[in-house]
XYZ file of C-alpha atoms in Angstrom:
129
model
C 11.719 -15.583 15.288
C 9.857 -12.291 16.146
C 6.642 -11.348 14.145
C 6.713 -7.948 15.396
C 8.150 -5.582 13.324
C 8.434 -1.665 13.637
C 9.490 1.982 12.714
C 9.488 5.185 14.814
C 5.963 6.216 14.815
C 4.094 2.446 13.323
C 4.497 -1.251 14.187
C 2.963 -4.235 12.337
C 3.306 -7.864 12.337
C 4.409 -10.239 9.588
C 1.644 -12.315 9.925
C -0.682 -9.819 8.756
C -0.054 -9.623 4.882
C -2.588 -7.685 2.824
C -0.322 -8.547 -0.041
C 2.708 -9.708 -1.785
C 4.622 -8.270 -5.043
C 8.123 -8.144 -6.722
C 9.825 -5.956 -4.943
C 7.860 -6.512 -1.487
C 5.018 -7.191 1.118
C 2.483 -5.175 2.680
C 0.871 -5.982 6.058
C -1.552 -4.256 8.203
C -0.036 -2.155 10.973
C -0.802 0.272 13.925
C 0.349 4.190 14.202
C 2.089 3.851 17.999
C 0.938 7.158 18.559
C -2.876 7.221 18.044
C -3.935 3.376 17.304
C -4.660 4.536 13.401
C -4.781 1.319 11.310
C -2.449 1.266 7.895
C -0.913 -0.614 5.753
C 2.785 -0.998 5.963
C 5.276 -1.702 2.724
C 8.460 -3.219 3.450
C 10.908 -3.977 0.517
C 12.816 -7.603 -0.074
C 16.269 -7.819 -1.143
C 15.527 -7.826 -4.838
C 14.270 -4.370 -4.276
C 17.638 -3.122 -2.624
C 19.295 -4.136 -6.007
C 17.752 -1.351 -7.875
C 19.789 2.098 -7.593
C 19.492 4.238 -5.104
C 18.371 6.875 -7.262
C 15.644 5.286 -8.788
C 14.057 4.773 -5.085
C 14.592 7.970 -3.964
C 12.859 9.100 -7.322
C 9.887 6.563 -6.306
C 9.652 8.195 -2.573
C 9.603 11.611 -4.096
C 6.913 10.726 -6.446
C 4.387 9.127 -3.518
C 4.622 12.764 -1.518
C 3.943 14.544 -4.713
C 0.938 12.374 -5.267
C -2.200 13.802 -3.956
C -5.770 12.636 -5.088
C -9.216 10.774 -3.383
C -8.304 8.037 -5.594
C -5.094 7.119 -5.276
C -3.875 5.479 -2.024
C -2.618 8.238 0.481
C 0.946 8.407 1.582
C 1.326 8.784 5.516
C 4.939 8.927 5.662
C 8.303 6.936 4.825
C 10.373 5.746 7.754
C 13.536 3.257 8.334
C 12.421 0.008 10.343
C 14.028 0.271 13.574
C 16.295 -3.275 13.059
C 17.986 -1.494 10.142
C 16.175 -3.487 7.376
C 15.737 -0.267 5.149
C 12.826 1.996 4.180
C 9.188 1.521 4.620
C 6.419 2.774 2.808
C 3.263 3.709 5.473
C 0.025 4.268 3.690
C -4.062 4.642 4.514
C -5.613 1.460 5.212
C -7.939 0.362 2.514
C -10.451 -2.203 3.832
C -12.921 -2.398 1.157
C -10.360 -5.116 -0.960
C -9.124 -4.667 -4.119
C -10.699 -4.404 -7.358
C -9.887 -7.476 -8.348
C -10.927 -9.732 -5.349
C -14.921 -7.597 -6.106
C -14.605 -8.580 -9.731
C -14.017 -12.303 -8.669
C -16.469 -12.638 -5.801
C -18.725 -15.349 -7.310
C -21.870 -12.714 -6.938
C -19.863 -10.274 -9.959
C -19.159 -13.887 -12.034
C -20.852 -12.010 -14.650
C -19.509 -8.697 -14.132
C -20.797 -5.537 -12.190
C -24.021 -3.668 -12.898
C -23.526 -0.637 -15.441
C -23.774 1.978 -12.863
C -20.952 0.202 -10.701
C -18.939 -0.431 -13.510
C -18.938 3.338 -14.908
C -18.708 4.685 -11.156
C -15.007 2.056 -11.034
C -14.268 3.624 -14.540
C -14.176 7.036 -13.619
C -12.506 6.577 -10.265
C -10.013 4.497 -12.278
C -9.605 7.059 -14.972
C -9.916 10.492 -12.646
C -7.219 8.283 -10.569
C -4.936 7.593 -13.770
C -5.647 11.202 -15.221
C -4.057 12.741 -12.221
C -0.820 10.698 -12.605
């Protein structure tokens, strides 16, 4: 069984999940051409059930999105053993939101000036959608 999965311009392997929803995975991959770290979004079966229209209409929305706090979209490519469409994105190593609010340090939340600067990236973020 081979770990090592790619598409024409980005590889990644399966053991290197970042994370796991619905629809499918993301692991941490390598652009071939200039050694860039990113995160890699491959889809599971479940997701190949919805209609083709409604993913195109998903791709189309991630190139229209452009903002500093929303993750940025490097490019949409087919995996090269014919498993469909992946998503390739910016690398985000700082962890997500959630795994900060439950590091035992934040058990009792964040300082105010932390939580107002997540607020507003969350809402400039969200406000741009």
């Amino acid at each position: 069984m081979s770990y090592l999965r790619g598409s024409p311009n980005y590889v990644w392997c399966t053991t290197s999940v970042l994370g796991k929803g619905a629809t499918g995975a993301v692991y941490q991959g390598v652009d071939k051409n200039n050694g860039q770290p990113v995160a890699v979004k491959t889809f599971n079966q479940l997701s190949h059930m919805r209609p083709i229209d409604v993913q195109m209409r998903e791709f189309q929305v991630l190139k229209k999105v452009k903002h500093e706090n929303i993750v940025k979209l490097l490019a949409i490519e087919e995996e090269q053993d014919g498993r469909g469409k992946v998503i390739v994105m910016e690398l985000c190593t700082g962890g997500s939101l959630f795994n900060i609010l439950d590091d035992p340090e934040n058990t009792y939340g964040l300082s105010e000036s932390e939580f107002l600067l997540v607020v507003e990236h969350l809402s400039a973020g969200m406000k741009h959608l």
